[in-house]
XYZ file of C-alpha atoms in Angstrom:
554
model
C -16.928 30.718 103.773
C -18.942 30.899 100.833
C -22.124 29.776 99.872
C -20.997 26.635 97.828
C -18.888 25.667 100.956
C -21.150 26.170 103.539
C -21.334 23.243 106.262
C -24.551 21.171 106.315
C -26.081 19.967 109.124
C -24.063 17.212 111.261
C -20.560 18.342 109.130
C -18.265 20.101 111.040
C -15.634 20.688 108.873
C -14.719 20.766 105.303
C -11.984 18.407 104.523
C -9.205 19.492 102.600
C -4.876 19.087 101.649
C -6.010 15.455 101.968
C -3.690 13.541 99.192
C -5.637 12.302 96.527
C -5.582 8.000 95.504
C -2.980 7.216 93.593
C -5.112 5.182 90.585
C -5.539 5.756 86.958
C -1.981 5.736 86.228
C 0.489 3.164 84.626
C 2.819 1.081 86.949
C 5.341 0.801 83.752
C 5.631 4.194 82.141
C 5.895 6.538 85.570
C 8.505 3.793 87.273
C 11.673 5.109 84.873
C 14.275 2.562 86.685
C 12.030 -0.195 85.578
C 11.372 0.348 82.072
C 16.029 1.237 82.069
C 16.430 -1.935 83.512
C 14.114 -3.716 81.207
C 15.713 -1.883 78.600
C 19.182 -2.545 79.745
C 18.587 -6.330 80.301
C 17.029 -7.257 77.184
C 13.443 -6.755 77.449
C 13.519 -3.044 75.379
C 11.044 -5.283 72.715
C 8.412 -5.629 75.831
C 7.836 -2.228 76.252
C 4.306 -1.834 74.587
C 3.168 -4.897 76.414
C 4.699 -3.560 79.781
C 3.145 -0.571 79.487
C -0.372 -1.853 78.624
C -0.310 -4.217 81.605
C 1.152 -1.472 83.782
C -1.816 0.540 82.641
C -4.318 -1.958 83.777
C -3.084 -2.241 87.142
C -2.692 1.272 87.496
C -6.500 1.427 86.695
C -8.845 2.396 89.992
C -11.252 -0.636 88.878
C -8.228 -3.087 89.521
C -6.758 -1.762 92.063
C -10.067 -1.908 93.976
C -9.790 -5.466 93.327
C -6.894 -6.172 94.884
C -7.950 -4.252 97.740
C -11.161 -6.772 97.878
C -9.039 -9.548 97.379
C -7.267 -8.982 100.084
C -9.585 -7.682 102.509
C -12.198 -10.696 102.372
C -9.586 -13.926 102.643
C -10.711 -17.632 101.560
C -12.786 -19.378 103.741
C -12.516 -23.344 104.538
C -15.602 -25.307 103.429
C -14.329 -29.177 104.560
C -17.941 -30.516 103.956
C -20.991 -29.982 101.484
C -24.168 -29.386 103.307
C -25.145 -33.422 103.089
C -21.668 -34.045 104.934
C -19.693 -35.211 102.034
C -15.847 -34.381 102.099
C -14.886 -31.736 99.885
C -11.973 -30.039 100.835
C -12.470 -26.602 99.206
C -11.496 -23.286 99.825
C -14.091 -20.545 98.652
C -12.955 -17.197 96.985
C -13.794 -13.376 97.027
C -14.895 -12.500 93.048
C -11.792 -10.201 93.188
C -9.347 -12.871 93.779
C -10.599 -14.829 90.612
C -10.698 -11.525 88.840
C -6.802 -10.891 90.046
C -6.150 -14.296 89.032
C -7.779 -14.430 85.341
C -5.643 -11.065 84.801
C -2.200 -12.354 85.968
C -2.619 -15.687 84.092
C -3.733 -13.537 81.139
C -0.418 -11.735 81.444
C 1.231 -15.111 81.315
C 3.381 -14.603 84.451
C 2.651 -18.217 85.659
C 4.413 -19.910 82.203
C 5.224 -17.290 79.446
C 9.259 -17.881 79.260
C 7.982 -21.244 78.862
C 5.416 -21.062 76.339
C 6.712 -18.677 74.409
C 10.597 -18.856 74.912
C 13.013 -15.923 73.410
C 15.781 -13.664 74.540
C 14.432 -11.328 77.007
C 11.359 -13.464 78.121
C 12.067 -13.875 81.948
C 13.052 -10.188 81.971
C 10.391 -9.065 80.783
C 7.751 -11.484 82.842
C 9.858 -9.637 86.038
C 9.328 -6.485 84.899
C 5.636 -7.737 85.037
C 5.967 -9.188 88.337
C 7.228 -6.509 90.131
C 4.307 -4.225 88.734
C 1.764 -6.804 89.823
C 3.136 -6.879 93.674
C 2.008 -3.698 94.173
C -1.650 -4.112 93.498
C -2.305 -7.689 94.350
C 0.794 -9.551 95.759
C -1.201 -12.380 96.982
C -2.195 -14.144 93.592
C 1.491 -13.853 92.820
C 1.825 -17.450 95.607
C 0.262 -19.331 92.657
C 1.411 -17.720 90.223
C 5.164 -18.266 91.263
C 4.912 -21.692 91.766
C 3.547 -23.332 88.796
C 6.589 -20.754 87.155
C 8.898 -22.493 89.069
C 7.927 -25.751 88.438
C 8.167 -26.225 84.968
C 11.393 -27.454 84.535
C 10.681 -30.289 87.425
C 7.870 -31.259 85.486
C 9.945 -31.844 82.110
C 11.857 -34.402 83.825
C 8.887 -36.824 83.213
C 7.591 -37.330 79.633
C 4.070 -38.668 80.623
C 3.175 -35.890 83.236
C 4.646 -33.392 81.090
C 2.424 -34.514 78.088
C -0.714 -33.912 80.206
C 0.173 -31.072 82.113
C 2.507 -28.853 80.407
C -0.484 -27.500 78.010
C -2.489 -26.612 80.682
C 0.139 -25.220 82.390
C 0.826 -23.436 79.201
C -2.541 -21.234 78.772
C -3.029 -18.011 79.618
C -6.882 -19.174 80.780
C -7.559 -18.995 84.447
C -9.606 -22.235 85.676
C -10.556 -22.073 89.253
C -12.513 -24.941 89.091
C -12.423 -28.084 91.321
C -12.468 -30.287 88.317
C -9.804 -32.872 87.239
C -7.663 -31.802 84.791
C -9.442 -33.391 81.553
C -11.879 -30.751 82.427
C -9.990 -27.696 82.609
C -8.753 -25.213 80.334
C -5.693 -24.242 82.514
C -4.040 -25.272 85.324
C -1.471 -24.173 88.139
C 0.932 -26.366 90.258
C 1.951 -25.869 94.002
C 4.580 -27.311 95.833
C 4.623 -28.905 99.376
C 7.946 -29.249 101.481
C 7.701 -28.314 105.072
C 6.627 -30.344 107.781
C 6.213 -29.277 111.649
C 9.358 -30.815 113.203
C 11.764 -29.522 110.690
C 10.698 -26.319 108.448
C 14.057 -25.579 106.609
C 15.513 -28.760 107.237
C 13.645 -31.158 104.858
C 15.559 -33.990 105.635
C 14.267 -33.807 108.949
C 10.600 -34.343 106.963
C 8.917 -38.014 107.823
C 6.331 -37.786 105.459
C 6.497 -41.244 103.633
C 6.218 -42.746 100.178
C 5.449 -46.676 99.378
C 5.756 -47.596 95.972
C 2.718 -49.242 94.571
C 5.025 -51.704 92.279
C 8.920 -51.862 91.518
C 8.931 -47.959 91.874
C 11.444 -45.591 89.903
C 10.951 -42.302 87.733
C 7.398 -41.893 86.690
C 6.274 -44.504 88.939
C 2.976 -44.701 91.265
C 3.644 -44.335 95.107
C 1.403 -44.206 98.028
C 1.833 -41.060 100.574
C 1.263 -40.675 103.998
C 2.170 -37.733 106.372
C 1.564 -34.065 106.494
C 3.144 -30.803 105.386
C 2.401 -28.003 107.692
C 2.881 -25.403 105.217
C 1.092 -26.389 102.014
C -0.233 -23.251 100.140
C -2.570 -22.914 97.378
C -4.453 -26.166 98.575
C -7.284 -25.249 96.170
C -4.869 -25.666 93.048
C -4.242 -28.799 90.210
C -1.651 -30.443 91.858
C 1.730 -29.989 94.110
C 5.172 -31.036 93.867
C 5.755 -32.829 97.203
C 8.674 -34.414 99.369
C 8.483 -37.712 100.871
C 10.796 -40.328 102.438
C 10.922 -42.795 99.545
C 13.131 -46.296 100.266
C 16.124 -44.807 98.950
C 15.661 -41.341 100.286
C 13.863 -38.481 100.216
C 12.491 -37.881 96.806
C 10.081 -35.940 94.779
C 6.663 -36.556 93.761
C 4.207 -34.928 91.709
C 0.750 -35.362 93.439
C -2.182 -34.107 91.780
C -5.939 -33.286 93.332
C -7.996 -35.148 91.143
C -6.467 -38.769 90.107
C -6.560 -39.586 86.372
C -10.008 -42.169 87.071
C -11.545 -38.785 88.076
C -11.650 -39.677 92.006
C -10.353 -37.229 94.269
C -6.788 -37.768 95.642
C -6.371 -38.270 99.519
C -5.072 -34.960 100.704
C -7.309 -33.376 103.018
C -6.802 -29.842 104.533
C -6.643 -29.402 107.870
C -6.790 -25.793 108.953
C -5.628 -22.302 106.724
C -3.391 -20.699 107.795
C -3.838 -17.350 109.593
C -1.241 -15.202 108.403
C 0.190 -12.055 108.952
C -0.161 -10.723 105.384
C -0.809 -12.160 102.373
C -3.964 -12.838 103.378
C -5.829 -13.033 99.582
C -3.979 -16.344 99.045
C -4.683 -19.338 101.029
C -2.113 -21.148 103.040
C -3.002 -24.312 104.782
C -2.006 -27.134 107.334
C -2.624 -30.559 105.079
C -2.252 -34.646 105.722
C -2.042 -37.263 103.411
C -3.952 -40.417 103.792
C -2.818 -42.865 101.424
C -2.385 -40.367 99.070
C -1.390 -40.974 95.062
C 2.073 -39.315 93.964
C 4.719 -39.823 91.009
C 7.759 -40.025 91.345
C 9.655 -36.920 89.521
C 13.580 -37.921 88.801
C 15.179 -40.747 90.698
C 14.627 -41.941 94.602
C 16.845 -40.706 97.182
C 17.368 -37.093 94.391
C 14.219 -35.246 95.947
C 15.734 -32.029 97.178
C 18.243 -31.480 94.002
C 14.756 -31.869 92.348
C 12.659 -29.373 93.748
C 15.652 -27.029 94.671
C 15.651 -26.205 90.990
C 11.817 -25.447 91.468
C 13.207 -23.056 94.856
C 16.008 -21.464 92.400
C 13.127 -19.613 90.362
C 10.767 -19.091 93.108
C 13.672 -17.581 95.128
C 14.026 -15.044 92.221
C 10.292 -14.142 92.512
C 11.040 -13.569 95.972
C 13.576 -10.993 94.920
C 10.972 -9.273 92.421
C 8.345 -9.239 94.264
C 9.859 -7.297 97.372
C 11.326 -4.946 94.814
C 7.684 -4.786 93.647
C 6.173 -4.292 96.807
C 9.331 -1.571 98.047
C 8.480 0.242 94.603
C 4.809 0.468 95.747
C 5.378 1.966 99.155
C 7.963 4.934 97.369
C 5.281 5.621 95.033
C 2.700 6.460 97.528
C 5.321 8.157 99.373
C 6.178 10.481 96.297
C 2.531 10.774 95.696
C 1.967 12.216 99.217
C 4.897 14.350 99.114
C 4.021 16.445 96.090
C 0.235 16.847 97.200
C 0.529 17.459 101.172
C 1.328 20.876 102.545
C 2.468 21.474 106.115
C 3.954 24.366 107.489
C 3.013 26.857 104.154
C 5.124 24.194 102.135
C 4.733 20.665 99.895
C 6.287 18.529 101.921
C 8.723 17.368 98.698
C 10.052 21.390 99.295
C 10.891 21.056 102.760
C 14.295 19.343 102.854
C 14.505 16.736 104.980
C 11.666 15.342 103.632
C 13.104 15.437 100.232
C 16.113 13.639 101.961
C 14.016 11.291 103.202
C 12.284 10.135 99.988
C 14.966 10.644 97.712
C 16.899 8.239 100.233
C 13.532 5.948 99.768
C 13.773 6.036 96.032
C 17.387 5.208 95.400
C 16.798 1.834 97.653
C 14.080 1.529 95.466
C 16.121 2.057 92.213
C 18.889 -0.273 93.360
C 16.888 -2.994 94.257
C 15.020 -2.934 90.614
C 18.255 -2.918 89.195
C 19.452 -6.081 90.744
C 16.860 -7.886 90.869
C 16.427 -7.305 86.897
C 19.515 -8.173 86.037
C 19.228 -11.686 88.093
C 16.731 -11.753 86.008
C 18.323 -11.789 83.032
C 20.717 -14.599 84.281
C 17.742 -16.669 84.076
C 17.258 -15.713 80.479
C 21.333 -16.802 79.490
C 22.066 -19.500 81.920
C 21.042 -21.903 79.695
C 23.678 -21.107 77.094
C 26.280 -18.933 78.814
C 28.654 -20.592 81.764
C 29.250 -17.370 83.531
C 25.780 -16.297 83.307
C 25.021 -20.206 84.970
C 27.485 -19.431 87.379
C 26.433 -15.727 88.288
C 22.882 -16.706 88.906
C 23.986 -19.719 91.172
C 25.909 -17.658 93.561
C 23.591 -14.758 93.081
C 19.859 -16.203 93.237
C 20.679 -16.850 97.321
C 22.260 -13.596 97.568
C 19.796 -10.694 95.495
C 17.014 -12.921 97.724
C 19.022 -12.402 100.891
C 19.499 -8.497 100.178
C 16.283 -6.818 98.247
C 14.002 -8.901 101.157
C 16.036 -8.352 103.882
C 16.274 -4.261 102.938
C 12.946 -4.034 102.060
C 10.682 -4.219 105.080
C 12.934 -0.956 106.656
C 12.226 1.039 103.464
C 8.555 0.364 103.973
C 8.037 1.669 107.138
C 9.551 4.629 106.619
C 7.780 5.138 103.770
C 4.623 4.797 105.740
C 6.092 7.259 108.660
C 5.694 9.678 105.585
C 2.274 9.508 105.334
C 1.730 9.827 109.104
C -1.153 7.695 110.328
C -2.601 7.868 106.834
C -0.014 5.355 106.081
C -0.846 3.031 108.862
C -4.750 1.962 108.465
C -5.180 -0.822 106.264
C -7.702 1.423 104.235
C -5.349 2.670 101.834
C -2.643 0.628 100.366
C 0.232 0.424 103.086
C -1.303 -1.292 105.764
C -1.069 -4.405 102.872
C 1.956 -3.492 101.753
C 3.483 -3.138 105.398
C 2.107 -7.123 106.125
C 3.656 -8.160 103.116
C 6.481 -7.638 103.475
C 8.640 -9.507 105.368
C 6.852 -12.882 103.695
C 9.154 -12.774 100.805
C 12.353 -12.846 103.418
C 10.774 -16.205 105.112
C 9.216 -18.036 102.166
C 11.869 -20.094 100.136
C 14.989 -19.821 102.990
C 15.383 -17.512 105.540
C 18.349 -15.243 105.851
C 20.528 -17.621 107.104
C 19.754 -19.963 104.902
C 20.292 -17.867 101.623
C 23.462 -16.303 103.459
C 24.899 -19.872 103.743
C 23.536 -21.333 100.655
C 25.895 -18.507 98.845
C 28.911 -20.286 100.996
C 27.712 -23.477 99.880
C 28.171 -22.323 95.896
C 31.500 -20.894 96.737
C 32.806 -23.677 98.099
C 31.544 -26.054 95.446
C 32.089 -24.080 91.980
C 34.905 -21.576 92.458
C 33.988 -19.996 89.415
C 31.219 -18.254 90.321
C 33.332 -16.021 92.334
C 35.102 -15.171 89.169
C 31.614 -14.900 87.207
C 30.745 -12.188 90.019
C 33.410 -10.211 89.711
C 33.551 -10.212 86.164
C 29.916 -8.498 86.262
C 31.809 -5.715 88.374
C 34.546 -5.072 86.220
C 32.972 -2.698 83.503
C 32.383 -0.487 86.442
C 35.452 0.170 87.792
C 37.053 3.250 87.250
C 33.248 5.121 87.274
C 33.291 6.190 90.861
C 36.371 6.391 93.107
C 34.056 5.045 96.412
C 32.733 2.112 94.319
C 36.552 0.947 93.376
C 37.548 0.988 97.103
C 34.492 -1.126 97.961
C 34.957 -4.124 95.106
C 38.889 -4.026 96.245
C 37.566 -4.061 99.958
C 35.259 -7.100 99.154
C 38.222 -9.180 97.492
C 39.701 -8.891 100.934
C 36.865 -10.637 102.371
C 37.596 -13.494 100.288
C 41.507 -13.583 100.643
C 41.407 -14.968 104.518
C 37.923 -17.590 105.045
C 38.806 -17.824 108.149
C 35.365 -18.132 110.331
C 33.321 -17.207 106.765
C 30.309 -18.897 107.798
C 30.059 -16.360 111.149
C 30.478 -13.682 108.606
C 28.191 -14.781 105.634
C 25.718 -11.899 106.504
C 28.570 -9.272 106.302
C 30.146 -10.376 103.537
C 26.814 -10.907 101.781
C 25.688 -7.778 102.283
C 29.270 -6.124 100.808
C 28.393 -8.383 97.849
C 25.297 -6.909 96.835
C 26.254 -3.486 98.159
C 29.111 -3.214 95.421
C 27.009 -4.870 93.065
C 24.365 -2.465 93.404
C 26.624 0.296 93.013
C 27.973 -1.045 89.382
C 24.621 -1.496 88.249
C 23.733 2.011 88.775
C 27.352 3.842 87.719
C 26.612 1.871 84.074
C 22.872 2.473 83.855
C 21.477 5.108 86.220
C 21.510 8.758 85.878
C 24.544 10.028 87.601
C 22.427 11.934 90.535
C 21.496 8.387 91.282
C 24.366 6.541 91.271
C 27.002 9.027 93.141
C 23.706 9.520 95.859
C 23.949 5.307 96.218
C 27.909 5.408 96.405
C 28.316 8.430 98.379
C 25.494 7.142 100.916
C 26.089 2.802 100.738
C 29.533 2.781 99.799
C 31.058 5.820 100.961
C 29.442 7.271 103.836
C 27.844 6.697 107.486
C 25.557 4.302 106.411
C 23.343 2.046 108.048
C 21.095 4.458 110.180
C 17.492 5.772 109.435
C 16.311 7.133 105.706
C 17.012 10.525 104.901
C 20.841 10.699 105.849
C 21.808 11.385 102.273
C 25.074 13.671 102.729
C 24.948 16.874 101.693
C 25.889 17.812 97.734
C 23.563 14.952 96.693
C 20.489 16.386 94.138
C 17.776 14.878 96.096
C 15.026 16.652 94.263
C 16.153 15.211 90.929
C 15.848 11.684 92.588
C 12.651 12.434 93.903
C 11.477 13.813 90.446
C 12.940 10.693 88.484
C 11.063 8.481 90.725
C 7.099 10.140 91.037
C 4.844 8.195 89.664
C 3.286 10.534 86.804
């Protein structure tokens, strides 16, 4: 040992082949499936934006932010010091800091704002950089996305709130909305007895006169998951006298008083513990009424349908995260004279890793893109109707398996909650709960099929370019068309036939715009082989160092 190495007193070692932090880098420009799908979807103009946001979360200043963020959660503060009701929730710095840069970025209302071809691409793109660094912030962030079209359905509220909702200027101030310079919009729909099952909800709304669209009502009830209760307003289901309906219920009332929702309890969550989830009750409450009584659920569905597809990105986001520090490790750790990346079952292993990783940026971009061209193409319309439910199901539901292996790789490195994992790990499986669970997305894609047989034929339209690439994928689209010649007992076998959907899906999406090593490694492994066990089962003749090369993040 030399002089400059010598041990000091109370050291008894000198660490070393310790991985270094994977900061100061940039999410877009070392993630090469996400700037191809961007590319391939219609987002190629994007690119210098992407990659100056994908620089600044790559940065070590804000990615110790997130880790802040999420290691000090909100705090409760019911009551002032002079025992005055005030119903806040208090904030780490970091999570304002996240919060003023992803509202910056416009990922709450930028397709909005500033509509063009390409714009909700290229906002997902954004998204699914962001979930690695601070998923949290994305709660808010999703929902006032997600609500904008509700909110167009009323001329007055829209007036009001659609400018605020509009700027790029984070406000987290409890101040009524004359006094703020943005704003963000929640939603509220659960309630204890029913969860999924809204119509279960007894949670009730009086009107205050006649009643009708744009009209005052009077709520009382609870919701027992309410999140964001610190934000400008929600979008909230109540039993109306025609039905369940939709209302939009601010915080602060336009006379400047504070509206009657008081919090009950947050929320103590598994993960996602930056953002604040609470228990609330409404106590003669004010609400609007958004569309027409008794049309509640249609209404806020369409809310769900965009939220759902954040669901999507962000576990692709948060998947893409967990292969990234996997690759990182890889290439720095040695054991046994080697990198690991040179010892070949762990290349197996994270080249497995990265093409789940690949294939779920691929589809959940180009769902993305049927956001962009519903509006003006019917196939598109009817490919993101019977896909929305279905990408959700699949990237979520694949997800949480891909990051605990990716975790296994860094041994117990991976699994303390001081580096990035632990977060990533608790997570998650949120993104496969909120907005429908499995079941629900599995039968929700029955639901479409049944009611608009054309989105079959939009689907399989999407697969058509690709056949004839890749002998395995051919076999699995004809395979799947069996599935829907006999419905006999489909709704036992939504999961299966789900999962064949996406599977073959997948696997034209990467024959058309993934580098071949990629796409034969996905068909010989999803499509053609044994699959279904652990990572790293990649059969052999598959160039699993080329995968693991495309995917590093440098």
């Amino acid at each position: 040992m030399t002089a400059q190495t010598a041990l000091t007193a109370f050291q008894t070692h000198e660490v070393f082949n310790q991985t270094p932090a994977l900061e100061d880098y940039n999410l877009f420009t070392t993630d090469r499936a996400l700037m191809d799908a961007a590319e391939s979807n219609g987002a190629g103009w994007a690119k210098d934006r992407l990659s100056a946001y994908g620089a600044k979360l790559g940065s070590a200043e804000v990615i110790e932010q997130g880790r802040l963020a999420h290691k000090f959660p909100p705090q409760l503060k019911l009551f002032d010091r002079f025992g005055h009701r005030v119903d806040e929730v208090e904030f780490h710095p970091a999570w304002h800091n996240i919060m003023s840069l992803i509202i910056g970025e416009g990922l709450h209302s930028a397709p909005w704002a500033e509509p063009k071809p390409g714009a909700h691409v290229a906002r997902a793109a954004a998204y699914i950089m962001h979930a690695q660094i601070e998923p949290g912030s994305q709660c808010p962030t999703t929902m006032t996305y997600g609500c904008v079209p509700a909110i167009k359905r009323d001329a007055a509220i829209a007036e009001i709130w659609l400018p605020k909702i509009y700027s790029r200027q984070y406000d987290g101030r409890n101040k009524p909305i004359a006094e703020k310079t943005g704003t963000l919009i929640g939603m509220g729909m659960t309630e204890k007895q029913g969860g999924s099952d809204v119509r279960a909800n007894t949670t009730k709304a009086v009107p205050v006169g006649a009643g009708g669209p744009g009209a005052e009502y009077i709520i009382t009830g609870h919701k027992w998951f309410f999140s964001c209760p610190q934000i400008d307003a929600h979008l909230v289901l109540a039993h109306s006298p025609n039905g369940l309906s939709c209302f939009f219920v601010p915080r602060w009332l336009p006379d400047g008083s504070k509206n009657a929702i008081h919090i009950q309890r947050l929320k103590d969550k598994v993960g996602n513990r930056s953002n604040a989830s609470s228990e609330v009750e409404f106590h003669g409450a004010h609400g609007w009424l958004l569309g027409e009584e008794g049309r509640g659920v249609p209404t806020i569905i369409e809310m769900g349908t965009y939220t759902r597809l954040d669901c999507a990105l962000g576990s692709a986001g948060l998947l893409r995260g967990a292969v990234a520090q996997a690759l990182h490790h890889v290439y720095h750790r040695r054991a046994f004279q080697r990198h690991l990346i040179d010892q070949p079952l762990m290349t197996n292993v994270v080249a497995d890793l990265a093409i789940e990783s690949e294939a779920a940026t691929a589809l959940a971009m180009r769902l993305a893109r049927a956001f962009d061209r519903a509006g003006d193409d019917a196939q598109e319309a009817a490919f993101r109707r019977l896909c929305t439910p279905a990408v959700k199901y699949w990237v979520c539901k694949r997800a949480p398996n891909a990051v605990v292996e990716a975790m296994e790789v860094l041994g117990g490195n991976g699994y303390v909650d001081e580096g990035p994992l632990g977060m990533l790990y608790k997570e998650i499986p949120l993104n496969s709960i909120w907005e429908g669970s499995g079941n629900v997305m599995c039968l929700d894609v029955l639901r479409a099929l049944q009611k608009s047989p054309d989105v079959l034929e939009a689907f399989f339209a999407e697969l058509a370019p690709a056949l004839g690439s890749d002998r395995r994928l051919d076999v699995a689209i004809g395979n799947l068309k069996d599935e829907f010649a006999d419905l006999s007992e489909i709704e036992h076998r939504a999961r299966h036939v789900v999962e064949k959907m996406m599977t073959a899906l997948q696997g034209a999406l990467l024959v058309r715009h993934a580098p071949a090593a990629v796409s034969d490694a996905f068909c010989a492994s999803r499509l053609g082989g044994d699959w279904g066990r652990a990572f790293g089962t990649l059969p052999k003749g598959i160039d699993t160092r080329a995968i693991a090369d495309r995917a590093r993040p440098v």
